[in-house]
Coordinates of C-alpha atoms and ligand atoms in Angstrom, one line a residue:
M21 CA 47.1 156.7 -41.0
T22 CA 44.8 153.8 -39.3
K23 CA 41.1 153.3 -38.5
I24 CA 40.2 152.6 -35.1
R25 CA 37.8 150.2 -36.3
D26 CA 40.4 148.2 -38.3
L27 CA 42.5 148.8 -34.6
L28 CA 39.9 147.0 -32.7
D29 CA 39.4 144.0 -35.4
G30 CA 43.0 143.7 -34.6
G31 CA 43.1 143.1 -30.7
R32 CA 42.9 145.4 -27.4
T33 CA 43.5 149.0 -28.1
F34 CA 45.1 151.3 -25.5
S35 CA 44.3 154.8 -25.7
F36 CA 44.7 158.3 -24.0
E37 CA 42.5 161.5 -24.2
F38 CA 43.7 165.1 -24.1
F39 CA 41.7 168.5 -24.0
P40 CA 43.2 171.4 -26.3
P41 CA 45.6 173.7 -24.3
R42 CA 44.6 177.2 -24.0
T43 CA 48.0 178.7 -23.2
D44 CA 51.3 178.5 -24.6
E45 CA 52.4 177.4 -21.2
A46 CA 49.6 174.6 -21.5
A47 CA 50.5 173.7 -24.7
R48 CA 54.0 172.8 -23.7
E49 CA 52.8 170.9 -21.2
L50 CA 50.9 169.0 -23.2
E51 CA 54.0 168.5 -25.6
K52 CA 55.8 167.2 -22.5
T53 CA 53.0 164.8 -21.8
I54 CA 52.4 163.6 -25.2
G55 CA 56.2 163.2 -25.4
E56 CA 56.0 160.9 -21.8
L57 CA 53.3 158.7 -23.2
E58 CA 54.7 158.1 -26.4
P59 CA 57.0 155.3 -25.5
L60 CA 53.6 153.4 -24.1
H61 CA 52.8 153.2 -27.9
P62 CA 49.0 154.0 -27.4
S63 CA 46.9 152.7 -30.0
F64 CA 45.4 156.4 -30.6
V65 CA 45.0 159.3 -28.7
S66 CA 41.6 161.5 -28.7
V67 CA 41.6 165.5 -28.1
T68 CA 38.1 166.9 -26.4
Y69 CA 36.1 169.6 -28.2
G70 CA 34.6 172.4 -26.4
A71 CA 30.6 172.9 -26.0
G72 CA 29.4 175.0 -29.1
G73 CA 32.3 174.8 -30.9
S74 CA 34.3 177.1 -28.4
T75 CA 37.7 174.9 -28.8
R76 CA 37.0 174.5 -33.2
E77 CA 40.6 175.3 -34.0
R78 CA 42.4 174.6 -31.3
T79 CA 40.9 170.7 -31.4
R80 CA 41.6 170.8 -34.9
D81 CA 45.2 172.2 -34.8
V82 CA 46.2 169.6 -31.9
V83 CA 44.7 166.5 -33.6
V84 CA 46.3 167.4 -37.1
H85 CA 49.6 168.0 -35.3
I86 CA 49.8 164.8 -33.3
E87 CA 48.6 162.9 -36.2
R88 CA 51.1 164.6 -38.4
D89 CA 54.1 165.2 -36.4
T90 CA 54.2 162.1 -33.5
G91 CA 52.7 159.4 -36.2
I92 CA 50.4 158.3 -33.3
T93 CA 46.9 157.8 -34.5
A94 CA 44.7 160.6 -33.3
M95 CA 41.0 160.8 -33.0
A96 CA 38.8 164.5 -33.2
H97 CA 35.7 164.8 -30.8
L98 CA 33.1 167.0 -32.2
T99 CA 30.1 167.9 -30.7
C100 CA 27.1 169.0 -32.9
I101 CA 24.5 170.9 -30.5
A102 CA 24.5 174.5 -31.6
H103 CA 26.0 174.1 -34.9
T104 CA 24.6 174.5 -38.5
R105 CA 24.7 171.5 -40.4
E106 CA 27.3 173.4 -42.7
Q107 CA 29.7 174.3 -40.0
L108 CA 29.6 170.6 -39.0
V109 CA 30.5 169.7 -43.0
S110 CA 33.3 172.3 -43.4
L111 CA 35.3 171.1 -40.6
L112 CA 34.7 167.3 -41.2
E113 CA 36.1 168.4 -44.8
E114 CA 39.0 170.1 -43.4
Y115 CA 39.5 166.8 -41.0
R116 CA 39.3 164.7 -44.2
A117 CA 41.9 167.3 -46.2
A118 CA 44.1 166.7 -43.2
G119 CA 43.9 162.9 -43.4
I120 CA 42.2 162.3 -40.1
Q121 CA 40.2 159.2 -40.4
N122 CA 38.8 159.0 -36.8
I123 CA 35.6 160.9 -35.0
L124 CA 34.1 160.8 -31.9
A125 CA 30.5 162.0 -32.5
L126 CA 28.7 163.4 -30.2
A127 CA 25.9 165.8 -29.2
G128 CA 27.0 168.2 -26.4
D129 CA 25.3 169.8 -24.2
P130 CA 23.1 172.6 -25.4
P131 CA 24.2 176.2 -24.0
T132 CA 22.1 177.2 -20.9
D133 CA 22.5 180.7 -21.4
T134 CA 20.5 181.2 -24.6
V135 CA 17.7 179.6 -26.8
D136 CA 19.0 181.2 -29.6
F137 CA 21.3 178.9 -31.2
P138 CA 20.9 176.4 -34.6
H139 CA 18.9 173.4 -34.0
D140 CA 19.8 171.5 -36.6
L141 CA 21.0 168.5 -35.2
T142 CA 20.2 167.2 -31.6
Y143 CA 21.5 163.8 -30.8
A144 CA 25.0 161.9 -31.5
L145 CA 23.0 159.4 -34.1
E146 CA 22.4 162.5 -36.4
L147 CA 26.1 163.4 -36.4
V148 CA 27.1 160.0 -36.9
R149 CA 25.0 159.8 -40.1
L150 CA 26.5 163.2 -41.3
I151 CA 29.9 161.9 -41.0
R152 CA 29.4 158.8 -43.1
E153 CA 28.0 161.3 -46.0
V154 CA 31.2 163.3 -45.6
G155 CA 33.7 160.8 -45.7
D156 CA 35.2 157.6 -44.9
F157 CA 35.8 158.0 -41.2
S158 CA 36.0 155.6 -38.4
I159 CA 33.5 157.0 -35.9
G160 CA 33.5 156.3 -32.1
V161 CA 30.3 157.8 -29.7
A162 CA 29.8 158.4 -26.1
A163 CA 28.1 155.6 -23.6
H164 CA 27.2 156.1 -20.3
P165 CA 27.3 153.1 -17.8
E166 CA 25.1 154.9 -15.1
L167 CA 22.9 156.5 -17.5
H168 CA 23.3 159.7 -19.4
P169 CA 22.4 162.7 -17.1
R170 CA 19.3 163.6 -19.7
S171 CA 17.6 160.1 -19.7
S172 CA 14.3 159.7 -18.8
S173 CA 14.4 156.0 -18.3
R174 CA 17.1 153.2 -18.1
D175 CA 15.3 151.5 -20.6
S176 CA 15.1 154.7 -23.4
D177 CA 18.6 155.5 -22.8
R178 CA 20.1 151.5 -23.3
R179 CA 17.6 151.9 -26.3
H180 CA 19.0 154.9 -27.7
L181 CA 22.5 154.1 -27.0
A182 CA 22.2 150.8 -28.9
E183 CA 20.5 152.4 -32.0
K184 CA 23.8 154.9 -31.7
L185 CA 26.4 152.0 -31.5
V186 CA 25.1 149.9 -34.1
E187 CA 25.8 152.7 -36.8
A188 CA 28.9 153.5 -35.1
D189 CA 32.2 151.7 -35.1
F190 CA 32.9 151.6 -31.7
G191 CA 32.0 153.6 -28.0
I192 CA 34.0 154.8 -25.6
T193 CA 32.4 155.4 -21.9
Q194 CA 32.1 158.2 -19.5
F195 CA 34.5 157.1 -16.7
F196 CA 33.1 155.0 -13.6
F197 CA 34.9 153.7 -10.8
E198 CA 33.5 150.3 -10.4
A199 CA 33.5 147.4 -12.9
E200 CA 29.7 146.8 -12.3
P201 CA 27.9 149.4 -14.3
Y202 CA 29.8 149.1 -17.0
L203 CA 29.3 145.1 -17.3
R204 CA 25.8 145.4 -17.1
M205 CA 25.5 147.9 -19.7
I206 CA 27.5 145.7 -21.9
D207 CA 25.3 143.1 -20.9
E208 CA 22.1 145.3 -21.7
L209 CA 23.2 146.3 -25.1
A210 CA 23.8 142.5 -26.0
A211 CA 20.1 141.7 -24.7
L212 CA 19.2 144.5 -27.6
G213 CA 21.2 143.0 -30.2
C214 CA 24.1 145.4 -30.1
T215 CA 27.9 144.0 -29.8
T216 CA 29.5 146.9 -31.0
P217 CA 33.0 147.3 -28.8
V218 CA 32.8 149.9 -26.1
L219 CA 35.9 150.9 -24.4
P220 CA 35.7 151.5 -20.6
G221 CA 37.1 155.0 -19.8
I222 CA 39.4 155.3 -16.9
M223 CA 40.1 158.5 -14.8
P224 CA 43.0 157.4 -12.3
V225 CA 42.3 159.9 -9.2
T226 CA 44.8 162.5 -8.2
N227 CA 42.7 165.0 -6.7
A228 CA 39.6 163.7 -4.9
K229 CA 37.5 166.4 -4.7
Q230 CA 38.2 167.5 -8.1
V231 CA 36.8 164.2 -9.4
Q232 CA 33.9 164.0 -7.3
R233 CA 33.0 167.6 -8.9
F234 CA 33.5 166.3 -12.5
A235 CA 31.4 162.4 -11.3
Q236 CA 28.4 164.8 -10.1
L237 CA 28.6 166.4 -13.5
A238 CA 29.2 163.3 -15.5
G239 CA 26.6 161.5 -13.9
A240 CA 28.8 158.8 -12.7
A241 CA 28.7 157.5 -8.8
F242 CA 31.8 158.2 -6.6
P243 CA 31.4 155.2 -4.2
P244 CA 31.1 155.9 -0.6
H245 CA 33.5 153.3 0.2
L246 CA 36.2 155.0 -2.1
A247 CA 35.4 158.6 -1.1
A248 CA 35.9 157.3 2.8
R249 CA 39.7 155.7 1.6
F250 CA 40.3 159.3 -0.3
A251 CA 39.3 160.9 3.4
A252 CA 41.3 159.2 5.4
V253 CA 44.2 160.3 3.4
A254 CA 42.9 163.7 2.4
D255 CA 46.0 165.9 4.3
D256 CA 48.4 164.0 1.9
P257 CA 48.7 164.8 -1.8
V258 CA 51.0 161.7 -2.1
A259 CA 49.1 159.2 -0.4
V260 CA 45.9 160.6 -2.5
R261 CA 48.1 160.3 -5.8
A262 CA 49.0 156.5 -4.8
L263 CA 45.6 155.4 -3.8
G264 CA 44.2 156.8 -6.8
V265 CA 46.5 154.7 -8.7
E266 CA 45.7 151.7 -7.0
I267 CA 42.5 151.7 -7.1
A268 CA 42.3 152.9 -11.3
T269 CA 44.9 149.7 -11.4
D270 CA 42.4 147.5 -9.6
L271 CA 39.4 148.0 -11.5
C272 CA 41.4 147.8 -14.9
R273 CA 42.5 144.4 -13.5
T274 CA 38.9 143.6 -13.3
L275 CA 37.9 145.0 -16.9
L276 CA 40.7 143.1 -18.8
D277 CA 39.9 139.9 -16.7
A278 CA 36.1 140.6 -18.0
G279 CA 37.8 140.9 -21.7
V280 CA 37.3 144.3 -22.5
P281 CA 38.0 145.2 -25.9
G282 CA 40.5 148.0 -24.6
L283 CA 41.0 150.9 -22.1
H284 CA 40.7 154.3 -22.6
F285 CA 42.7 157.0 -20.3
Y286 CA 41.2 160.4 -19.3
T287 CA 44.8 161.8 -18.7
L288 CA 43.7 165.4 -17.9
N289 CA 46.6 166.5 -20.0
R290 CA 49.5 164.7 -17.3
S291 CA 51.3 161.5 -17.8
P292 CA 52.4 160.4 -14.2
A293 CA 49.1 158.5 -13.0
T294 CA 48.3 156.8 -16.3
R295 CA 52.0 155.5 -16.6
E296 CA 51.9 154.3 -13.4
V297 CA 48.8 152.5 -13.7
Y298 CA 50.5 151.1 -17.1
A299 CA 53.3 149.8 -15.4
N300 CA 51.2 148.2 -12.7
L301 CA 49.4 146.2 -15.5
G302 CA 52.4 145.1 -17.0
L303 CA 51.7 147.2 -20.3
S304 CA 54.7 149.2 -20.5
Ligands
FAD430 P1 23.4 161.6 -27.1 O1 23.8 160.2 -27.7 O2 22.4 162.3 -28.6 O3 22.3 161.4 -26.1 C1 21.8 162.7 -25.1 C2 21.0 162.2 -24.6 O4 19.8 161.9 -25.3 C3 20.8 161.0 -23.8 O5 19.7 160.8 -22.8 C4 20.1 160.2 -24.7 O6 19.4 158.6 -24.2 C5 19.0 160.7 -25.3 N1 18.7 160.3 -26.7 C6 19.3 159.8 -27.9 N2 18.9 159.8 -29.1 C7 17.2 160.3 -28.7 C8 16.0 160.2 -29.6 N3 16.1 160.2 -30.9 N4 14.8 160.8 -28.8 C9 15.1 161.0 -27.5 N5 16.2 161.1 -26.7 C10 17.2 160.6 -27.4 N6 31.2 166.8 -24.5 C11 31.9 168.0 -25.4 O7 31.0 168.9 -25.1 N7 33.4 167.9 -25.7 C12 33.8 166.6 -25.9 O8 35.0 166.4 -26.4 C13 33.1 165.3 -25.1 N8 33.7 164.4 -25.2 C14 33.3 163.2 -24.6 C15 33.6 161.9 -24.6 C16 33.2 160.8 -23.9 C17 34.0 159.6 -24.1 C18 31.9 161.1 -23.4 C19 31.3 160.0 -22.4 C20 31.5 162.2 -23.5 C21 32.0 163.4 -24.0 N9 31.3 164.6 -23.9 C22 31.7 165.5 -24.5 C23 30.0 164.8 -22.9 C24 28.8 164.4 -24.1 O9 28.8 165.5 -25.0 C25 27.6 164.8 -23.3 O10 27.5 163.7 -22.4 C26 26.2 165.4 -24.0 O11 25.4 165.6 -22.9 C27 25.5 164.0 -24.6 O12 26.2 163.4 -25.9 P2 26.3 162.0 -26.4 O13 26.4 162.1 -27.4 O14 26.1 160.9 -25.1 O15 24.2 162.2 -27.1

């Protein structure tokens, strides 16, 4: 049992993110992926949580299974919007009882189809404080190098992020495709007196159209010069994957050279692209 804050104190971390599978077949696919990534000795892995609690049990079951049955440190994502305080406390108590020590505290996104939902907590910082009340968890929070889509200004975004990071143990970023926005964010946080480690989130592109859609939703820019390189090989899926791995490798190299505290890979429950980037970096 390991706390991510202790891992970060000890040096760089390398981590992978999964989402909870919806079907038996998807569960088998995830097991296979975990088995393929295990030899890379990840520092930890994390499992996402469906907005509004839609994957409450599935996220919990996958996190507990990974931690217990593989020995890999597993972190549960948790969102607070549209939850009562009691619902959050009860899930956190289940994690505490199961020996889970790491939680990624998120606001989540409000439902778009109704205003009739609990409003006990609104911001991730409130969840960080609630988690501290429930147990001695190591707590991560989300960071958006290219600003959170709901932020009214760069200044307010960075101020709220710094306040949240100061009370958390570490951050993990939304994915991004060029180092500059991440490095600028770290400088802006430092200027606000915040030096909490923030792990860059890496998404190797294996399907350019899909990633452009994700990027739009997440408020991340898909730079036109990269889009043009993908467009040039769009008819050849093998070339698209190879280009995605090359671009992710270059980004990781730049970030490692800049002294990042670790790398967090968005795997989409598949291992090959992440393994290839790892091999290119000489990490495997
Ligand atoms: P917050 O930190 O609360 O910020 C949300 C907005 O509110 C920002 O614009 C911020 O500037 C503003 N704000 C903060 N505090 C205040 C204040 N006091 N007053 C006014 N404004 C304020 N979503 C899921 O549903 N499930 C997941 O598993 C999941 N995992 C994620 C993992 C990572 C690494 C990242 C980067 C995102 C993840 N998300 C996930 C998405 C996340 O839930 C959304 O981005 C959500 O819209 C905001 O969450 P947050 O924790 O960043 O919110």
